[in-house]
mmCIF file with all atom_site columns, C-alpha atoms and ligand atoms in Angstrom:
data_model
loop_
_atom_site.group_PDB
_atom_site.id
_atom_site.type_symbol
_atom_site.label_atom_id
_atom_site.label_alt_id
_atom_site.label_comp_id
_atom_site.label_asym_id
_atom_site.label_entity_id
_atom_site.label_seq_id
_atom_site.pdbx_PDB_ins_code
_atom_site.Cartn_x
_atom_site.Cartn_y
_atom_site.Cartn_z
_atom_site.occupancy
_atom_site.B_iso_or_equiv
_atom_site.pdbx_formal_charge
_atom_site.auth_seq_id
_atom_site.auth_comp_id
_atom_site.auth_asym_id
_atom_site.auth_atom_id
_atom_site.pdbx_PDB_model_num
ATOM   1   C CA  . UNK T 1 1   ? 45.748 -31.640 16.701  1.00 77.00 ? 1   UNK T CA  1
ATOM   2   C CA  . UNK T 1 2   ? 42.518 -30.661 14.942  1.00 79.00 ? 2   UNK T CA  1
ATOM   3   C CA  . UNK T 1 3   ? 40.409 -32.665 17.668  1.00 91.00 ? 3   UNK T CA  1
ATOM   4   C CA  . UNK T 1 4   ? 42.248 -30.871 20.575  1.00 93.00 ? 4   UNK T CA  1
ATOM   5   C CA  . UNK T 1 5   ? 41.526 -27.485 19.089  1.00 96.00 ? 5   UNK T CA  1
ATOM   6   C CA  . UNK T 1 6   ? 37.859 -28.357 18.396  1.00 96.00 ? 6   UNK T CA  1
ATOM   7   C CA  . UNK T 1 7   ? 37.614 -29.540 22.151  1.00 97.00 ? 7   UNK T CA  1
ATOM   8   C CA  . UNK T 1 8   ? 39.449 -26.284 23.246  1.00 97.00 ? 8   UNK T CA  1
ATOM   9   C CA  . UNK T 1 9   ? 37.073 -24.259 21.178  1.00 98.00 ? 9   UNK T CA  1
ATOM   10  C CA  . UNK T 1 10  ? 34.001 -25.855 22.628  1.00 97.00 ? 10  UNK T CA  1
ATOM   11  C CA  . UNK T 1 11  ? 35.560 -25.290 26.109  1.00 98.00 ? 11  UNK T CA  1
ATOM   12  C CA  . UNK T 1 12  ? 36.124 -21.642 25.342  1.00 98.00 ? 12  UNK T CA  1
ATOM   13  C CA  . UNK T 1 13  ? 32.526 -21.324 24.181  1.00 98.00 ? 13  UNK T CA  1
ATOM   14  C CA  . UNK T 1 14  ? 31.272 -22.964 27.268  1.00 98.00 ? 14  UNK T CA  1
ATOM   15  C CA  . UNK T 1 15  ? 33.347 -20.653 29.542  1.00 98.00 ? 15  UNK T CA  1
ATOM   16  C CA  . UNK T 1 16  ? 32.448 -17.446 27.654  1.00 97.00 ? 16  UNK T CA  1
ATOM   17  C CA  . UNK T 1 17  ? 29.437 -16.631 29.907  1.00 94.00 ? 17  UNK T CA  1
ATOM   18  C CA  . UNK T 1 18  ? 30.877 -17.925 33.099  1.00 98.00 ? 18  UNK T CA  1
ATOM   19  C CA  . UNK T 1 19  ? 31.823 -15.544 35.982  1.00 97.00 ? 19  UNK T CA  1
ATOM   20  C CA  . UNK T 1 20  ? 34.704 -13.245 34.980  1.00 97.00 ? 20  UNK T CA  1
ATOM   21  C CA  . UNK T 1 21  ? 35.963 -13.578 38.525  1.00 97.00 ? 21  UNK T CA  1
ATOM   22  C CA  . UNK T 1 22  ? 36.768 -17.308 38.207  1.00 97.00 ? 22  UNK T CA  1
ATOM   23  C CA  . UNK T 1 23  ? 37.038 -17.775 34.443  1.00 98.00 ? 23  UNK T CA  1
ATOM   24  C CA  . UNK T 1 24  ? 40.043 -16.314 32.524  1.00 97.00 ? 24  UNK T CA  1
ATOM   25  C CA  . UNK T 1 25  ? 38.139 -16.917 29.311  1.00 98.00 ? 25  UNK T CA  1
ATOM   26  C CA  . UNK T 1 26  ? 35.004 -15.065 30.443  1.00 98.00 ? 26  UNK T CA  1
ATOM   27  C CA  . UNK T 1 27  ? 37.361 -12.225 31.595  1.00 98.00 ? 27  UNK T CA  1
ATOM   28  C CA  . UNK T 1 28  ? 38.897 -12.065 28.055  1.00 98.00 ? 28  UNK T CA  1
ATOM   29  C CA  . UNK T 1 29  ? 35.482 -11.872 26.654  1.00 98.00 ? 29  UNK T CA  1
ATOM   30  C CA  . UNK T 1 30  ? 34.376 -9.056  29.123  1.00 98.00 ? 30  UNK T CA  1
ATOM   31  C CA  . UNK T 1 31  ? 37.447 -7.138  28.137  1.00 98.00 ? 31  UNK T CA  1
ATOM   32  C CA  . UNK T 1 32  ? 36.866 -7.432  24.318  1.00 98.00 ? 32  UNK T CA  1
ATOM   33  C CA  . UNK T 1 33  ? 38.689 -8.246  21.172  1.00 98.00 ? 33  UNK T CA  1
ATOM   34  C CA  . UNK T 1 34  ? 41.526 -5.631  21.709  1.00 98.00 ? 34  UNK T CA  1
ATOM   35  C CA  . UNK T 1 35  ? 42.586 -7.357  24.960  1.00 98.00 ? 35  UNK T CA  1
ATOM   36  C CA  . UNK T 1 36  ? 42.294 -10.867 23.157  1.00 98.00 ? 36  UNK T CA  1
ATOM   37  C CA  . UNK T 1 37  ? 44.400 -9.677  20.406  1.00 98.00 ? 37  UNK T CA  1
ATOM   38  C CA  . UNK T 1 38  ? 47.032 -8.197  22.731  1.00 98.00 ? 38  UNK T CA  1
ATOM   39  C CA  . UNK T 1 39  ? 47.224 -11.615 24.698  1.00 98.00 ? 39  UNK T CA  1
ATOM   40  C CA  . UNK T 1 40  ? 47.564 -13.505 21.428  1.00 98.00 ? 40  UNK T CA  1
ATOM   41  C CA  . UNK T 1 41  ? 50.435 -11.262 20.161  1.00 98.00 ? 41  UNK T CA  1
ATOM   42  C CA  . UNK T 1 42  ? 52.189 -11.509 23.547  1.00 98.00 ? 42  UNK T CA  1
ATOM   43  C CA  . UNK T 1 43  ? 51.943 -15.267 23.529  1.00 98.00 ? 43  UNK T CA  1
ATOM   44  C CA  . UNK T 1 44  ? 53.305 -15.240 19.907  1.00 98.00 ? 44  UNK T CA  1
ATOM   45  C CA  . UNK T 1 45  ? 56.291 -13.066 20.856  1.00 98.00 ? 45  UNK T CA  1
ATOM   46  C CA  . UNK T 1 46  ? 56.975 -15.482 23.817  1.00 98.00 ? 46  UNK T CA  1
ATOM   47  C CA  . UNK T 1 47  ? 57.062 -18.352 21.545  1.00 98.00 ? 47  UNK T CA  1
ATOM   48  C CA  . UNK T 1 48  ? 59.365 -16.571 19.138  1.00 98.00 ? 48  UNK T CA  1
ATOM   49  C CA  . UNK T 1 49  ? 61.853 -15.627 21.936  1.00 98.00 ? 49  UNK T CA  1
ATOM   50  C CA  . UNK T 1 50  ? 61.924 -19.101 23.376  1.00 98.00 ? 50  UNK T CA  1
ATOM   51  C CA  . UNK T 1 51  ? 62.465 -20.562 19.973  1.00 98.00 ? 51  UNK T CA  1
ATOM   52  C CA  . UNK T 1 52  ? 65.473 -18.182 19.280  1.00 98.00 ? 52  UNK T CA  1
ATOM   53  C CA  . UNK T 1 53  ? 66.807 -18.982 22.612  1.00 98.00 ? 53  UNK T CA  1
ATOM   54  C CA  . UNK T 1 54  ? 66.592 -22.604 21.982  1.00 98.00 ? 54  UNK T CA  1
ATOM   55  C CA  . UNK T 1 55  ? 64.322 -23.219 24.917  1.00 98.00 ? 55  UNK T CA  1
ATOM   56  C CA  . UNK T 1 56  ? 62.320 -26.107 23.523  1.00 98.00 ? 56  UNK T CA  1
ATOM   57  C CA  . UNK T 1 57  ? 60.162 -26.838 26.663  1.00 98.00 ? 57  UNK T CA  1
ATOM   58  C CA  . UNK T 1 58  ? 59.175 -23.220 26.908  1.00 98.00 ? 58  UNK T CA  1
ATOM   59  C CA  . UNK T 1 59  ? 58.209 -23.312 23.089  1.00 98.00 ? 59  UNK T CA  1
ATOM   60  C CA  . UNK T 1 60  ? 55.867 -26.151 23.804  1.00 98.00 ? 60  UNK T CA  1
ATOM   61  C CA  . UNK T 1 61  ? 54.255 -24.502 26.868  1.00 98.00 ? 61  UNK T CA  1
ATOM   62  C CA  . UNK T 1 62  ? 53.985 -21.041 25.176  1.00 98.00 ? 62  UNK T CA  1
ATOM   63  C CA  . UNK T 1 63  ? 52.510 -22.689 21.856  1.00 98.00 ? 63  UNK T CA  1
ATOM   64  C CA  . UNK T 1 64  ? 49.780 -24.202 24.083  1.00 98.00 ? 64  UNK T CA  1
ATOM   65  C CA  . UNK T 1 65  ? 49.053 -20.826 25.522  1.00 98.00 ? 65  UNK T CA  1
ATOM   66  C CA  . UNK T 1 66  ? 49.143 -19.221 21.969  1.00 98.00 ? 66  UNK T CA  1
ATOM   67  C CA  . UNK T 1 67  ? 46.746 -21.803 20.691  1.00 98.00 ? 67  UNK T CA  1
ATOM   68  C CA  . UNK T 1 68  ? 44.360 -21.184 23.700  1.00 98.00 ? 68  UNK T CA  1
ATOM   69  C CA  . UNK T 1 69  ? 44.529 -17.311 22.990  1.00 98.00 ? 69  UNK T CA  1
ATOM   70  C CA  . UNK T 1 70  ? 43.973 -18.095 19.250  1.00 98.00 ? 70  UNK T CA  1
ATOM   71  C CA  . UNK T 1 71  ? 40.730 -19.957 19.823  1.00 98.00 ? 71  UNK T CA  1
ATOM   72  C CA  . UNK T 1 72  ? 39.484 -17.319 22.127  1.00 98.00 ? 72  UNK T CA  1
ATOM   73  C CA  . UNK T 1 73  ? 39.929 -14.743 19.216  1.00 98.00 ? 73  UNK T CA  1
ATOM   74  C CA  . UNK T 1 74  ? 38.276 -17.141 16.828  1.00 98.00 ? 74  UNK T CA  1
ATOM   75  C CA  . UNK T 1 75  ? 35.348 -17.427 19.110  1.00 98.00 ? 75  UNK T CA  1
ATOM   76  C CA  . UNK T 1 76  ? 35.027 -13.758 19.388  1.00 98.00 ? 76  UNK T CA  1
ATOM   77  C CA  . UNK T 1 77  ? 35.365 -13.054 15.649  1.00 98.00 ? 77  UNK T CA  1
ATOM   78  C CA  . UNK T 1 78  ? 32.738 -15.776 14.851  1.00 97.00 ? 78  UNK T CA  1
ATOM   79  C CA  . UNK T 1 79  ? 35.233 -17.973 13.197  1.00 98.00 ? 79  UNK T CA  1
ATOM   80  C CA  . UNK T 1 80  ? 34.953 -21.817 13.769  1.00 97.00 ? 80  UNK T CA  1
ATOM   81  C CA  . UNK T 1 81  ? 37.762 -24.164 13.773  1.00 97.00 ? 81  UNK T CA  1
ATOM   82  C CA  . UNK T 1 82  ? 36.139 -26.061 10.898  1.00 97.00 ? 82  UNK T CA  1
ATOM   83  C CA  . UNK T 1 83  ? 36.279 -22.690 8.908   1.00 97.00 ? 83  UNK T CA  1
ATOM   84  C CA  . UNK T 1 84  ? 40.020 -22.817 9.287   1.00 96.00 ? 84  UNK T CA  1
ATOM   85  C CA  . UNK T 1 85  ? 40.260 -26.506 8.448   1.00 96.00 ? 85  UNK T CA  1
ATOM   86  C CA  . UNK T 1 86  ? 38.250 -25.951 5.317   1.00 96.00 ? 86  UNK T CA  1
ATOM   87  C CA  . UNK T 1 87  ? 40.600 -23.176 4.247   1.00 96.00 ? 87  UNK T CA  1
ATOM   88  C CA  . UNK T 1 88  ? 43.558 -25.435 4.943   1.00 95.00 ? 88  UNK T CA  1
ATOM   89  C CA  . UNK T 1 89  ? 41.927 -28.282 2.907   1.00 94.00 ? 89  UNK T CA  1
ATOM   90  C CA  . UNK T 1 90  ? 41.343 -25.723 0.054   1.00 94.00 ? 90  UNK T CA  1
ATOM   91  C CA  . UNK T 1 91  ? 45.076 -24.889 -0.126  1.00 93.00 ? 91  UNK T CA  1
ATOM   92  C CA  . UNK T 1 92  ? 46.101 -28.525 0.161   1.00 91.00 ? 92  UNK T CA  1
ATOM   93  C CA  . UNK T 1 93  ? 43.954 -29.170 -2.892  1.00 92.00 ? 93  UNK T CA  1
ATOM   94  C CA  . UNK T 1 94  ? 45.366 -26.326 -4.695  1.00 88.00 ? 94  UNK T CA  1
ATOM   95  C CA  . UNK T 1 95  ? 48.997 -27.554 -4.067  1.00 82.00 ? 95  UNK T CA  1
ATOM   96  C CA  . UNK T 1 96  ? 47.840 -31.043 -5.165  1.00 82.00 ? 96  UNK T CA  1
ATOM   97  C CA  . UNK T 1 97  ? 46.635 -29.475 -8.403  1.00 74.00 ? 97  UNK T CA  1
ATOM   98  C CA  . UNK T 1 98  ? 49.970 -27.638 -8.736  1.00 73.00 ? 98  UNK T CA  1
ATOM   99  C CA  . UNK T 1 99  ? 51.887 -30.859 -8.247  1.00 73.00 ? 99  UNK T CA  1
ATOM   100 C CA  . UNK T 1 100 ? 49.959 -32.400 -11.194 1.00 74.00 ? 100 UNK T CA  1
ATOM   101 C CA  . UNK T 1 101 ? 50.960 -29.631 -13.565 1.00 72.00 ? 101 UNK T CA  1
ATOM   102 C CA  . UNK T 1 102 ? 53.673 -30.333 -15.977 1.00 72.00 ? 102 UNK T CA  1
ATOM   103 C CA  . UNK T 1 103 ? 57.032 -29.635 -14.588 1.00 67.00 ? 103 UNK T CA  1
ATOM   104 C CA  . UNK T 1 104 ? 57.763 -26.954 -17.204 1.00 67.00 ? 104 UNK T CA  1
ATOM   105 C CA  . UNK T 1 105 ? 54.904 -24.972 -15.693 1.00 59.00 ? 105 UNK T CA  1
ATOM   106 C CA  . UNK T 1 106 ? 56.119 -24.952 -12.085 1.00 58.00 ? 106 UNK T CA  1
ATOM   107 C CA  . UNK T 1 107 ? 57.023 -21.598 -10.804 1.00 59.00 ? 107 UNK T CA  1
ATOM   108 C CA  . UNK T 1 108 ? 55.417 -19.865 -13.739 1.00 62.00 ? 108 UNK T CA  1
ATOM   109 C CA  . UNK T 1 109 ? 51.880 -18.050 -13.268 1.00 59.00 ? 109 UNK T CA  1
ATOM   110 C CA  . UNK T 1 110 ? 49.061 -20.008 -15.098 1.00 55.00 ? 110 UNK T CA  1
ATOM   111 C CA  . UNK T 1 111 ? 48.070 -16.925 -17.251 1.00 54.00 ? 111 UNK T CA  1
ATOM   112 C CA  . UNK T 1 112 ? 50.956 -14.246 -17.028 1.00 52.00 ? 112 UNK T CA  1
ATOM   113 C CA  . UNK T 1 113 ? 48.546 -11.199 -17.218 1.00 51.00 ? 113 UNK T CA  1
ATOM   114 C CA  . UNK T 1 114 ? 45.799 -12.757 -14.934 1.00 49.00 ? 114 UNK T CA  1
ATOM   115 C CA  . UNK T 1 115 ? 47.785 -12.131 -11.737 1.00 51.00 ? 115 UNK T CA  1
ATOM   116 C CA  . UNK T 1 116 ? 48.540 -8.394  -12.606 1.00 50.00 ? 116 UNK T CA  1
ATOM   117 C CA  . UNK T 1 117 ? 46.441 -5.719  -11.257 1.00 55.00 ? 117 UNK T CA  1
ATOM   118 C CA  . UNK T 1 118 ? 44.626 -3.832  -13.810 1.00 54.00 ? 118 UNK T CA  1
ATOM   119 C CA  . UNK T 1 119 ? 46.159 -0.496  -14.992 1.00 49.00 ? 119 UNK T CA  1
ATOM   120 C CA  . UNK T 1 120 ? 43.922 2.531   -13.899 1.00 51.00 ? 120 UNK T CA  1
ATOM   121 C CA  . UNK T 1 121 ? 44.688 5.745   -15.583 1.00 49.00 ? 121 UNK T CA  1
ATOM   122 C CA  . UNK T 1 122 ? 45.883 8.497   -13.176 1.00 50.00 ? 122 UNK T CA  1
ATOM   123 C CA  . UNK T 1 123 ? 42.788 10.678  -13.848 1.00 47.00 ? 123 UNK T CA  1
ATOM   124 C CA  . UNK T 1 124 ? 40.485 7.922   -12.954 1.00 47.00 ? 124 UNK T CA  1
ATOM   125 C CA  . UNK T 1 125 ? 42.379 7.325   -9.580  1.00 46.00 ? 125 UNK T CA  1
ATOM   126 C CA  . UNK T 1 126 ? 42.061 10.899  -8.603  1.00 47.00 ? 126 UNK T CA  1
ATOM   127 C CA  . UNK T 1 127 ? 38.221 10.837  -9.284  1.00 45.00 ? 127 UNK T CA  1
ATOM   128 C CA  . UNK T 1 128 ? 37.789 7.693   -7.202  1.00 49.00 ? 128 UNK T CA  1
ATOM   129 C CA  . UNK T 1 129 ? 39.832 9.128   -4.309  1.00 47.00 ? 129 UNK T CA  1
ATOM   130 C CA  . UNK T 1 130 ? 37.867 12.274  -4.012  1.00 46.00 ? 130 UNK T CA  1
ATOM   131 C CA  . UNK T 1 131 ? 34.401 10.692  -4.279  1.00 40.00 ? 131 UNK T CA  1
HETATM 132 N N1  . PRT V 2 .   ? 43.481 -24.158 27.550  1.00 62.40 ? 201 PRT V N1  1
HETATM 133 C C1  . PRT V 2 .   ? 43.213 -23.113 28.295  1.00 62.40 ? 201 PRT V C1  1
HETATM 134 C C2  . PRT V 2 .   ? 44.499 -22.390 28.478  1.00 62.40 ? 201 PRT V C2  1
HETATM 135 N N2  . PRT V 2 .   ? 45.697 -22.478 28.002  1.00 62.40 ? 201 PRT V N2  1
HETATM 136 C C3  . PRT V 2 .   ? 46.375 -21.402 28.628  1.00 62.40 ? 201 PRT V C3  1
HETATM 137 N N3  . PRT V 2 .   ? 45.548 -20.847 29.476  1.00 62.40 ? 201 PRT V N3  1
HETATM 138 C C4  . PRT V 2 .   ? 45.920 -19.740 30.365  1.00 62.40 ? 201 PRT V C4  1
HETATM 139 O O1  . PRT V 2 .   ? 46.479 -18.698 29.692  1.00 62.40 ? 201 PRT V O1  1
HETATM 140 C C5  . PRT V 2 .   ? 47.683 -18.380 30.467  1.00 62.40 ? 201 PRT V C5  1
HETATM 141 C C6  . PRT V 2 .   ? 48.577 -17.676 29.611  1.00 62.40 ? 201 PRT V C6  1
HETATM 142 O O2  . PRT V 2 .   ? 48.525 -16.364 29.736  1.00 62.40 ? 201 PRT V O2  1
HETATM 143 P P1  . PRT V 2 .   ? 49.586 -15.543 30.560  1.00 62.40 ? 201 PRT V P1  1
HETATM 144 O O3  . PRT V 2 .   ? 50.969 -16.086 30.385  1.00 62.40 ? 201 PRT V O3  1
HETATM 145 O O4  . PRT V 2 .   ? 49.392 -14.162 30.248  1.00 62.40 ? 201 PRT V O4  1
HETATM 146 O O5  . PRT V 2 .   ? 49.030 -15.879 32.060  1.00 62.40 ? 201 PRT V O5  1
HETATM 147 P P2  . PRT V 2 .   ? 49.404 -15.173 33.318  1.00 62.40 ? 201 PRT V P2  1
HETATM 148 O O6  . PRT V 2 .   ? 50.745 -14.918 33.601  1.00 62.40 ? 201 PRT V O6  1
HETATM 149 O O7  . PRT V 2 .   ? 48.632 -15.527 34.464  1.00 62.40 ? 201 PRT V O7  1
HETATM 150 O O8  . PRT V 2 .   ? 48.714 -13.594 32.850  1.00 62.40 ? 201 PRT V O8  1
HETATM 151 P P3  . PRT V 2 .   ? 47.292 -12.862 33.051  1.00 62.40 ? 201 PRT V P3  1
HETATM 152 O O9  . PRT V 2 .   ? 46.334 -13.701 32.152  1.00 62.40 ? 201 PRT V O9  1
HETATM 153 O O10 . PRT V 2 .   ? 46.935 -12.959 34.382  1.00 62.40 ? 201 PRT V O10 1
HETATM 154 O O11 . PRT V 2 .   ? 47.449 -11.552 32.424  1.00 62.40 ? 201 PRT V O11 1
HETATM 155 C C7  . PRT V 2 .   ? 48.089 -19.586 31.072  1.00 62.40 ? 201 PRT V C7  1
HETATM 156 O O12 . PRT V 2 .   ? 48.921 -19.387 32.304  1.00 62.40 ? 201 PRT V O12 1
HETATM 157 C C8  . PRT V 2 .   ? 46.797 -20.341 31.477  1.00 62.40 ? 201 PRT V C8  1
HETATM 158 O O13 . PRT V 2 .   ? 46.440 -19.918 32.762  1.00 62.40 ? 201 PRT V O13 1
HETATM 159 C C9  . PRT V 2 .   ? 44.354 -21.272 29.471  1.00 62.40 ? 201 PRT V C9  1
HETATM 160 N N4  . PRT V 2 .   ? 43.253 -21.026 30.150  1.00 62.40 ? 201 PRT V N4  1
HETATM 161 C C10 . PRT V 2 .   ? 42.080 -21.904 29.897  1.00 62.40 ? 201 PRT V C10 1
HETATM 162 N N5  . PRT V 2 .   ? 42.196 -22.866 29.024  1.00 62.40 ? 201 PRT V N5  1
HETATM 163 C C11 . PRT V 2 .   ? 40.912 -23.660 28.829  1.00 62.40 ? 201 PRT V C11 1
HETATM 164 O O14 . PRT V 2 .   ? 39.957 -22.926 28.617  1.00 62.40 ? 201 PRT V O14 1
HETATM 165 C C12 . PRT V 2 .   ? 38.667 -23.442 29.168  1.00 62.40 ? 201 PRT V C12 1
HETATM 166 C C13 . PRT V 2 .   ? 37.956 -22.383 30.045  1.00 62.40 ? 201 PRT V C13 1
HETATM 167 O O15 . PRT V 2 .   ? 38.764 -22.149 31.054  1.00 62.40 ? 201 PRT V O15 1
HETATM 168 P P4  . PRT V 2 .   ? 38.700 -20.817 31.990  1.00 62.40 ? 201 PRT V P4  1
HETATM 169 O O16 . PRT V 2 .   ? 38.962 -19.635 31.317  1.00 62.40 ? 201 PRT V O16 1
HETATM 170 O O17 . PRT V 2 .   ? 39.395 -21.022 33.299  1.00 62.40 ? 201 PRT V O17 1
HETATM 171 O O18 . PRT V 2 .   ? 37.089 -20.723 32.361  1.00 62.40 ? 201 PRT V O18 1
HETATM 172 C C14 . PRT V 2 .   ? 39.154 -24.696 30.052  1.00 62.40 ? 201 PRT V C14 1
HETATM 173 O O19 . PRT V 2 .   ? 38.847 -25.744 29.368  1.00 62.40 ? 201 PRT V O19 1
HETATM 174 C C15 . PRT V 2 .   ? 40.641 -24.360 30.142  1.00 62.40 ? 201 PRT V C15 1
HETATM 175 O O20 . PRT V 2 .   ? 41.229 -25.595 30.318  1.00 62.40 ? 201 PRT V O20 1
#
């Protein structure tokens, strides 16, 4: 899947500066990130509806549209597929570390106080807000 998305991303980059009259991708870039985001959200909703309705073939088709629109938004946001793969690898490694923890530690935070937000006195909050 990563290979297909890498190729699609390159195709999107190549189409970015084509004539908007003939290229859907160029048209999306012309209209801007708001339009791209709207298209992505629409495709996501279509996937969800088709899945809930049990329409497997439509889920496949709409998923391909969803991934296309996601790569367009990545390109617009300056995000490269390899940036996303790197984040996925980071999470995979973290999980790998979690799996190596003793069973007694699973489900418990490593340091109980480390995950808590620091307590800020009310007066300090008010000062910060009005700065
Ligand atoms: N992979 C895709 C791709 N996947 C999906 N889509 C289009 O996105 C549409 C999904 O959006 P919609 O359902 O909203 O389509 P629509 O009903 O025609 O609605 P509108 O976009 O007209 O509003 C699909 O019908 C496809 O036409 C894609 N359009 C382009 N690509 C690739 O992007 C590259 C650049 O292509 P151009 O944009 O044509 O230059 C090429 O490599 C293409 O293969």
